Structures are given as structure tokens and as C-alpha cells.
Coordinates of C-alpha atoms (C1' of nucleotides) in Angstrom, one line a residue:
Chain A
M206 CA 85.6 49.9 224.8
K207 CA 85.8 47.1 222.3
L208 CA 88.4 46.5 219.7
S209 CA 86.8 46.1 216.3
T210 CA 87.3 43.1 214.0
K211 CA 89.8 45.3 212.1
G212 CA 92.2 45.1 214.9
R213 CA 91.5 41.5 215.9
Y214 CA 91.5 40.0 212.5
G215 CA 94.3 42.2 211.3
L216 CA 96.6 41.2 214.1
R217 CA 95.9 37.5 213.5
A218 CA 96.7 38.1 209.8
V219 CA 100.0 39.7 210.6
L220 CA 100.9 36.9 213.0
D221 CA 99.9 34.3 210.4
L222 CA 102.1 36.0 207.9
A223 CA 105.0 36.1 210.3
I224 CA 104.7 32.4 211.0
N225 CA 104.0 31.2 207.5
S226 CA 106.2 33.2 205.3
K227 CA 109.9 32.2 205.3
D228 CA 111.3 34.9 203.0
E229 CA 108.6 33.9 200.5
V230 CA 105.4 35.8 199.9
V231 CA 102.1 34.3 201.0
P232 CA 98.9 34.9 199.0
L233 CA 96.0 36.3 200.9
S234 CA 93.8 33.3 200.0
E235 CA 96.0 31.1 202.3
I236 CA 95.7 33.5 205.2
A237 CA 92.0 33.9 204.7
L238 CA 91.6 30.1 204.7
R239 CA 93.7 29.5 207.8
Q240 CA 92.3 32.4 209.8
N241 CA 88.7 31.9 208.6
I242 CA 88.3 35.5 207.4
S243 CA 86.8 36.4 204.0
I244 CA 89.3 37.4 201.3
S245 CA 87.5 40.6 200.5
Y246 CA 87.5 41.8 204.0
L247 CA 91.1 40.8 204.6
E248 CA 92.1 42.8 201.6
Q249 CA 90.9 46.0 203.2
L250 CA 92.8 45.2 206.3
I251 CA 96.1 44.2 204.7
S252 CA 95.8 47.3 202.4
K253 CA 96.1 49.5 205.5
L254 CA 99.1 47.4 206.7
R255 CA 100.8 47.8 203.4
K256 CA 100.3 51.5 203.2
A257 CA 101.7 51.8 206.7
G258 CA 104.8 49.8 205.7
I259 CA 104.1 46.8 207.9
V260 CA 103.8 44.4 205.1
T261 CA 105.0 44.4 201.5
S262 CA 103.3 43.0 198.5
I263 CA 104.2 41.4 195.2
R264 CA 101.5 41.6 192.5
G265 CA 100.6 39.1 189.9
A266 CA 100.5 35.3 189.8
Q267 CA 102.5 33.7 192.6
G268 CA 102.4 37.1 194.3
G269 CA 101.4 37.7 197.9
Y270 CA 102.5 39.4 201.0
K271 CA 105.3 39.2 203.5
L272 CA 106.3 41.1 206.7
A273 CA 108.3 44.2 206.0
K274 CA 109.8 44.4 209.4
D275 CA 111.7 42.4 212.0
P276 CA 109.2 40.9 214.3
A277 CA 111.5 41.7 217.2
T278 CA 111.1 45.4 216.6
L279 CA 107.5 45.4 215.4
S280 CA 105.1 46.0 218.3
V281 CA 101.5 45.0 218.6
G282 CA 100.8 48.6 219.3
E283 CA 102.1 49.7 216.0
I284 CA 99.9 47.1 214.2
L285 CA 96.8 47.8 216.2
R286 CA 97.0 51.6 215.7
V287 CA 97.3 51.2 212.0
L288 CA 94.2 48.9 211.9
E289 CA 92.1 50.7 214.5
G290 CA 93.0 54.2 213.8
S291 CA 93.7 55.1 217.4
L292 CA 93.6 53.4 220.7
E293 CA 92.7 56.5 222.7
P294 CA 89.6 56.0 224.9
V295 CA 88.3 59.5 224.2
N296 CA 88.6 62.2 221.5
C297 CA 90.3 64.8 223.7
A298 CA 93.1 66.9 222.6
E299 CA 94.7 66.9 226.0
V300 CA 94.9 63.1 225.9
T301 CA 95.6 62.4 222.2
G302 CA 97.9 65.4 221.7
E303 CA 96.1 66.2 218.5
G304 CA 93.5 68.7 217.5
E305 CA 92.2 71.6 219.4
S306 CA 91.7 71.8 223.1
C307 CA 88.1 72.3 224.1
A308 CA 87.0 75.3 226.1
G309 CA 87.5 74.8 229.8
S310 CA 90.0 72.0 229.4
D311 CA 92.2 73.5 232.0
T312 CA 89.5 72.9 234.6
C313 CA 88.6 69.4 233.3
V314 CA 89.2 66.9 236.0
T315 CA 88.1 63.7 234.2
K316 CA 90.8 64.1 231.6
L317 CA 93.1 62.9 234.3
V318 CA 91.3 59.6 234.1
W319 CA 91.3 59.4 230.3
M320 CA 95.0 60.1 230.2
R321 CA 95.8 57.3 232.7
I322 CA 93.7 54.9 230.7
S323 CA 95.3 56.0 227.5
D324 CA 98.8 55.6 228.9
S325 CA 98.2 52.2 230.3
I326 CA 96.7 50.9 227.0
N327 CA 99.6 52.3 224.9
K328 CA 102.2 51.0 227.3
A329 CA 100.7 47.5 227.3
V330 CA 100.5 47.1 223.5
D331 CA 103.8 48.8 222.8
S332 CA 105.6 46.4 225.1
I333 CA 104.4 43.4 223.2
M334 CA 106.6 42.6 220.2
L335 CA 105.4 40.4 217.4
S336 CA 108.3 38.1 218.1
E337 CA 106.8 37.3 221.5
L338 CA 103.6 36.1 219.9
I339 CA 105.6 34.0 217.5
D340 CA 107.5 32.4 220.3
E341 CA 104.3 31.8 222.2
N342 CA 102.8 30.2 219.1
N343 CA 105.8 27.9 218.6
K344 CA 105.6 26.8 222.2
I345 CA 101.9 26.0 222.0
S346 CA 101.7 24.4 218.5
G347 CA 104.9 22.5 219.1
N348 CA 103.0 20.7 221.9
I349 CA 99.8 20.0 220.1
C350 CA 99.9 20.0 216.3
N351 CA 102.1 17.1 215.4
D352 CA 99.8 15.5 212.9
E353 CA 101.4 13.9 209.9
D354 CA 100.6 16.1 207.0
N355 CA 101.0 19.3 209.0
K356 CA 97.6 20.7 208.1
V357 CA 95.4 22.9 210.2
L358 CA 93.3 20.7 212.3
E359 CA 90.5 23.0 213.3
S360 CA 89.3 26.3 211.8
P361 CA 89.7 29.2 214.2
S362 CA 86.1 29.7 215.1
C363 CA 87.1 32.2 217.7
N364 CA 86.8 35.7 216.5
N365 CA 89.2 37.2 218.9
Chain B
M19 CA 88.4 51.5 221.5
K20 CA 86.3 54.5 222.6
L21 CA 84.4 55.0 225.8
S22 CA 80.8 55.9 225.1
T23 CA 79.1 59.0 226.4
K24 CA 77.6 56.8 229.0
G25 CA 80.9 56.4 230.7
R26 CA 82.1 59.9 230.1
Y27 CA 78.9 61.7 231.1
G28 CA 78.2 59.3 233.9
L29 CA 81.5 59.8 235.6
R30 CA 81.2 63.6 235.3
A31 CA 77.7 63.3 236.9
V32 CA 79.0 61.3 239.8
L33 CA 81.9 63.7 240.3
D34 CA 79.5 66.6 240.2
L35 CA 77.3 64.9 242.8
A36 CA 80.3 64.2 245.0
I37 CA 81.3 67.9 244.9
N38 CA 77.9 69.5 245.1
S39 CA 76.0 67.4 247.6
K40 CA 76.9 68.0 251.2
D41 CA 74.7 65.4 252.9
E42 CA 71.8 66.9 251.0
V43 CA 70.3 65.5 247.8
V44 CA 70.8 67.2 244.5
P45 CA 68.1 67.2 241.8
L46 CA 69.1 65.9 238.4
S47 CA 68.2 69.2 236.8
E48 CA 71.1 70.9 238.5
I49 CA 73.6 68.3 237.4
A50 CA 72.2 68.5 233.9
L51 CA 72.6 72.2 233.8
R52 CA 76.1 72.3 235.3
Q53 CA 77.4 69.5 233.1
N54 CA 75.5 70.4 230.0
I55 CA 73.8 67.1 229.6
S56 CA 70.1 66.6 228.8
I57 CA 68.0 65.6 231.8
S58 CA 66.4 62.7 229.9
Y59 CA 69.7 61.2 229.0
L60 CA 71.2 61.7 232.4
E61 CA 68.2 59.9 233.9
Q62 CA 69.2 56.7 232.1
L63 CA 72.7 57.0 233.3
I64 CA 71.9 57.7 236.9
S65 CA 69.3 54.9 236.9
K66 CA 72.2 52.4 236.3
L67 CA 74.2 54.0 239.1
R68 CA 71.3 53.8 241.5
K69 CA 70.6 50.2 240.7
A70 CA 74.3 49.4 241.2
G71 CA 74.2 51.1 244.6
I72 CA 76.6 53.9 243.8
V73 CA 74.0 56.7 244.3
T74 CA 70.8 56.8 246.3
S75 CA 67.7 58.7 245.5
I76 CA 64.9 60.5 247.3
R77 CA 61.7 60.8 245.2
G78 CA 59.2 63.6 245.1
A79 CA 59.6 67.3 245.4
Q80 CA 62.9 68.5 246.9
G81 CA 64.1 65.0 246.1
G82 CA 67.3 64.1 244.3
Y83 CA 70.4 62.1 244.4
K84 CA 73.4 61.7 246.6
L85 CA 76.5 59.5 246.7
A86 CA 75.9 56.2 248.4
K87 CA 79.6 55.5 249.1
D88 CA 82.7 57.1 250.6
P89 CA 84.6 58.7 247.7
A90 CA 87.8 57.4 249.2
T91 CA 86.7 53.8 248.6
L92 CA 84.8 54.3 245.4
S93 CA 87.0 53.7 242.4
V94 CA 86.5 55.1 238.9
G95 CA 86.7 51.5 237.7
E96 CA 83.6 50.6 239.6
I97 CA 81.7 53.6 238.2
L98 CA 82.8 53.1 234.6
R99 CA 82.0 49.4 234.6
V100 CA 78.5 50.1 235.8
L101 CA 78.0 52.6 233.0
E102 CA 79.8 50.9 230.2
G103 CA 78.9 47.4 231.0
S104 CA 82.5 46.1 230.7
L105 CA 85.8 47.6 230.0
E106 CA 87.2 44.4 228.3
P107 CA 88.6 45.0 224.8
V108 CA 87.2 41.8 223.4
N109 CA 84.4 39.3 224.1
C110 CA 86.6 36.4 225.0
A111 CA 85.9 34.0 227.8
E112 CA 89.6 33.6 228.5
V113 CA 89.9 37.3 229.0
T114 CA 86.6 38.3 230.7
G115 CA 86.3 35.1 232.8
E116 CA 82.7 34.8 231.7
G117 CA 80.8 32.7 229.2
E118 CA 82.0 29.8 227.2
S119 CA 85.5 29.4 225.8
C120 CA 85.6 29.1 222.1
A121 CA 87.0 26.1 220.2
G122 CA 90.8 26.2 220.0
S123 CA 91.2 28.8 222.7
D124 CA 94.1 26.8 224.1
T125 CA 96.0 27.5 220.9
C126 CA 94.9 31.1 220.6
V127 CA 98.0 33.3 220.8
T128 CA 96.4 36.7 220.5
K129 CA 94.4 36.3 223.7
L130 CA 97.7 37.0 225.4
V131 CA 97.5 40.5 223.9
W132 CA 93.8 41.0 224.9
M133 CA 94.5 39.8 228.4
R134 CA 97.4 42.3 228.9
I135 CA 95.3 45.2 227.5
S136 CA 92.4 44.2 229.7
D137 CA 94.6 44.0 232.8
S138 CA 96.2 47.3 232.2
I139 CA 92.9 49.1 231.7
N140 CA 91.4 47.6 234.8
K141 CA 94.4 48.3 236.9
A142 CA 94.4 51.9 235.8
V143 CA 90.8 52.7 236.5
D144 CA 90.7 50.7 239.8
S145 CA 93.6 52.6 241.1
I146 CA 91.9 56.0 240.8
M147 CA 89.5 56.8 243.6
L148 CA 86.8 59.3 243.3
S149 CA 88.4 61.2 246.2
E150 CA 91.4 61.8 244.1
L151 CA 89.3 63.6 241.4
I152 CA 87.6 65.6 244.1
D153 CA 91.0 66.7 245.4
E154 CA 92.1 67.6 241.9
N155 CA 89.0 69.6 241.3
N156 CA 89.4 71.6 244.6
K157 CA 93.0 72.3 243.6
I158 CA 92.0 73.6 240.2
S159 CA 88.8 75.4 241.0
G160 CA 90.3 77.0 244.1
N161 CA 92.8 78.7 241.8
I162 CA 90.4 79.9 239.2
C163 CA 86.8 80.2 240.2
N164 CA 86.7 83.0 242.7
D165 CA 84.0 85.1 241.1
E166 CA 81.6 86.9 243.5
D167 CA 78.4 85.0 243.1
N168 CA 80.0 81.6 242.8
K169 CA 78.2 80.7 239.6
V170 CA 79.4 78.5 236.8
L171 CA 81.3 80.7 234.4
E172 CA 81.3 78.6 231.3
S173 CA 79.3 75.6 230.3
P174 CA 81.4 72.5 229.8
S175 CA 81.4 72.3 226.1
C176 CA 83.9 69.5 226.2
N177 CA 82.2 66.1 225.9
N178 CA 84.9 64.1 227.5
Chain C
dA201 C1' 96.9 33.6 176.5
dT202 C1' 95.6 32.3 180.9
dA203 C1' 95.2 32.0 185.5
dA204 C1' 96.5 33.9 189.8
dT205 C1' 97.0 37.5 192.4
dC206 C1' 97.0 42.3 194.2
dC207 C1' 94.4 46.6 194.2
dC208 C1' 90.5 49.8 194.5
dC209 C1' 86.0 51.5 195.1
dA210 C1' 81.1 51.4 195.7
dC211 C1' 77.5 49.6 198.1
dC212 C1' 74.6 47.3 201.8
dA213 C1' 72.3 45.3 205.9
dA214 C1' 72.4 45.2 210.6
dT215 C1' 73.6 47.0 214.8
dC216 C1' 74.6 50.5 218.1
dC217 C1' 74.8 55.2 219.9
dA218 C1' 73.0 59.1 221.7
dC219 C1' 69.6 60.8 222.5
dT220 C1' 64.1 62.5 222.7
dA221 C1' 59.2 61.8 224.2
dG222 C1' 55.7 60.8 227.1
dG223 C1' 53.7 59.6 231.0
dA224 C1' 53.2 57.3 235.7
dA225 C1' 54.4 57.4 240.7
dT226 C1' 55.9 59.9 244.6
dT227 C1' 56.3 63.7 247.9
dA228 C1' 57.2 68.4 249.8
dA229 C1' 55.1 72.7 250.0
dA230 C1' 51.4 76.2 249.3
Chain D
dT290 C1' 44.1 69.2 249.1
dT291 C1' 45.8 70.9 245.1
dT292 C1' 50.1 71.9 242.8
dA293 C1' 54.6 71.6 241.5
dA294 C1' 58.8 69.3 241.6
dT295 C1' 61.0 65.4 241.2
dT296 C1' 62.2 60.4 240.4
dC297 C1' 61.2 56.4 237.6
dC298 C1' 60.1 53.6 233.4
dT299 C1' 59.5 52.4 228.6
dA300 C1' 59.4 53.1 223.8
dG301 C1' 60.9 55.2 219.7
dT302 C1' 64.2 57.3 216.4
dG303 C1' 67.8 59.4 213.2
dG304 C1' 72.4 59.0 212.3
dA305 C1' 76.7 56.8 212.4
dT306 C1' 79.5 52.8 212.6
dT307 C1' 80.5 48.0 211.8
dG308 C1' 81.3 44.2 209.2
dG309 C1' 81.1 42.9 205.6
dT310 C1' 80.0 41.7 199.9
dG311 C1' 80.7 42.4 194.9
dG312 C1' 82.6 43.9 190.7
dG313 C1' 86.2 45.1 188.0
dG314 C1' 90.8 46.6 186.7
dA315 C1' 96.0 46.0 186.8
dT316 C1' 99.9 43.1 187.1
dT317 C1' 102.7 39.1 186.4
dA318 C1' 104.4 34.0 186.4
dT319 C1' 103.5 30.1 183.7

DNA sequence: ATAATCCCCACCAATCCACTAGGAATTAAA
DNA sequence: TTTAATTCCTAGTGGATTGGTGGGGATTAT
């Protein structure tokens, strides 16, 4: 029941983008540096986000990425589902609403459990808007990071 | 974000045990047959459950397993955590409450997300008692399985 | 032109998952 | 007392997934 680095790194990247792009585009190299993620790997993640319409890109020199949506209407759930593929705890048609039901699903009791887990996860992530994380970041970094040249003081060694 | 077969099979095994053992012990071979899980694999799962005090065993011929707890006080969360190890979506000390915090965790915004997911999962599974699944099973099977010799009609091909 | 940047695809090592295999210890029943 | 049924334990294994790296092409501001 673990989120992969796709979801963890990807959400950090989107948040970084939301905080550090003011109408301008941000090159991936900057995000990679700030978030301590390799550019190559980050490319794969942001590619998914672009195809899903969460970020937009500008190619060429001085190009980069920016958020395609209003952070107030962009939920963490939308971002994580793009990156992780699905947040369902099981591959079960009754739970995911996709694919074929398996034989005997009408007498399957444990699907009740999987459905409740699924609902609770989806409700949790869909109720968190990106704007909330931005606000939280402003609160925290406002208190701490008031160094002169406004640089990143410590690399995020935490992988979560 | 998938539960492994450990959790899925294991919960089915416990439920099977709860339904099919009336003060008597049930040999693993019966559970394996009914639930369509190999005995060898099931052994590993039930071994964890026994060490955690969820089931008790009697060795030797005519031996087997039975539930060690009252289904009304045994939550699905307790069972799943034994089988899966942990239901946390990330390895993060701030979320799991174990291990060392990583550098910069005080400025880590995404942990807010992981904590909410974690809470919602744990609340969901801890609120489902095994007795609820037993009741559900009685409701369903009472309606359907009234064949003469009371055998299992179809093998549970569903892996969830 | 050149350098910066996005974009795409192929590959790879390590890890984890979902088992299988084999055998030792225990015990009821014949 | 043998036999068969059963729990218990450990090791191995093939395949899939994870978490990347690397190379190269396309695009564009300077």
C-alpha cells in the first residue's frame, strides 16, 4: 500500500511549479535542482502531467513549464491519479467501476472492504486542493526562510 | 497503491475461518480449497496471523486453526496490518510515527497530504469489524446457496 | 549558429511479489 | 506402534515492477 516515487516526486514538482512560476515558465532543471530529483526522471513524470493537461510547456531556449490550472480547483487527487495511474487498493471491477466483474462477485464479501478503503482514499485526496498546499508552504517558509539572497538552504533529502 | 495478495488472501482466509469454524479447528487444506489459494502460500499468511494472536492452532492430525478473538472486536484493520506490514502510503516518520524524521521535515508540505491519506485509510479499516463481514456473508449466502448438499458451487476465481 | 530546452524511446539493475519445494515436528487414529 | 494428517519452518525462484540512466532528435530565443 505504498505510493510510488512517481506520485511523491510528481506532486512535489507540481507544487514547486505552482510556487515558483509567476506567469512565467520554469525550466525543468530548476525544479530538479530544488527538489533534488534527476532531470531525466522528472521528464517522465512531467510528461504525464502535460498529457493530462495539468501543466503546459513551451519548447526551446528559455522554455519550460507552468501550471495549466487554477490551484484552487486543482485537487491533489487529480494530480496523483495522473501520476500513479489509479489509487484503488485492488483491481476489482466492483470497486473501480471499470473492466469485467469476476465470477461470483455478487457473493464476494471482501469487496465491501475494498470499496470503503477506496472511497476513503479518494475522498481524502480529492478534498485537498493545490492552493491549500501553497498556503501551507507560505505559512511555513515565511517563518523560516528569510535568508538574504533567498536561496534554498537545504536540499530536500526527504523522499516523501 | 495496491494491497498485495497477502492482505487480500489473508483477509479471505480469516473470514472463511470465522464462518466455517464453530468452536472446532479447521485444517488449512479446507480453507485453501474453498478459497482457491495454494496451501503453501496460505501457510505463510496464517503463520503471521498466528504469531500476531489473531488465530490459534492445534498441531497434528485433526489439528487446524480457529479464530482467537471475538469477531465483534476484531477489526479488518488489525488483520490487514498484520498481513501487509503497514497501511501507510509513505515511509515518513511524521506520518507513521516511527523511525527518524528526515532533514527538513518541518518545512515539508506534502506530508500534510500523506497524513490525511494515512488517517483516512486507517479510519476506514478500523471501523469495519469482522462480525460485519460475517453478517454480510450470511445475508448474501442465505439468499443464494441453498443447494441440497451444501457444497461450494463455484470456486472463487476472483483474487480480490 | 549556438545553446538551452522540451520531447521521446530504449535500456538496465535492483527489488519485490507471489508463489513452490522440501522437510522436520507433532499428534490423533488405526 | 505405525501411519497419516497436519502444523511449522526455511530456502529458492521466475516474473513483474520500480526507479531510474542515456542518447538523440526537435524546437526556439539569443
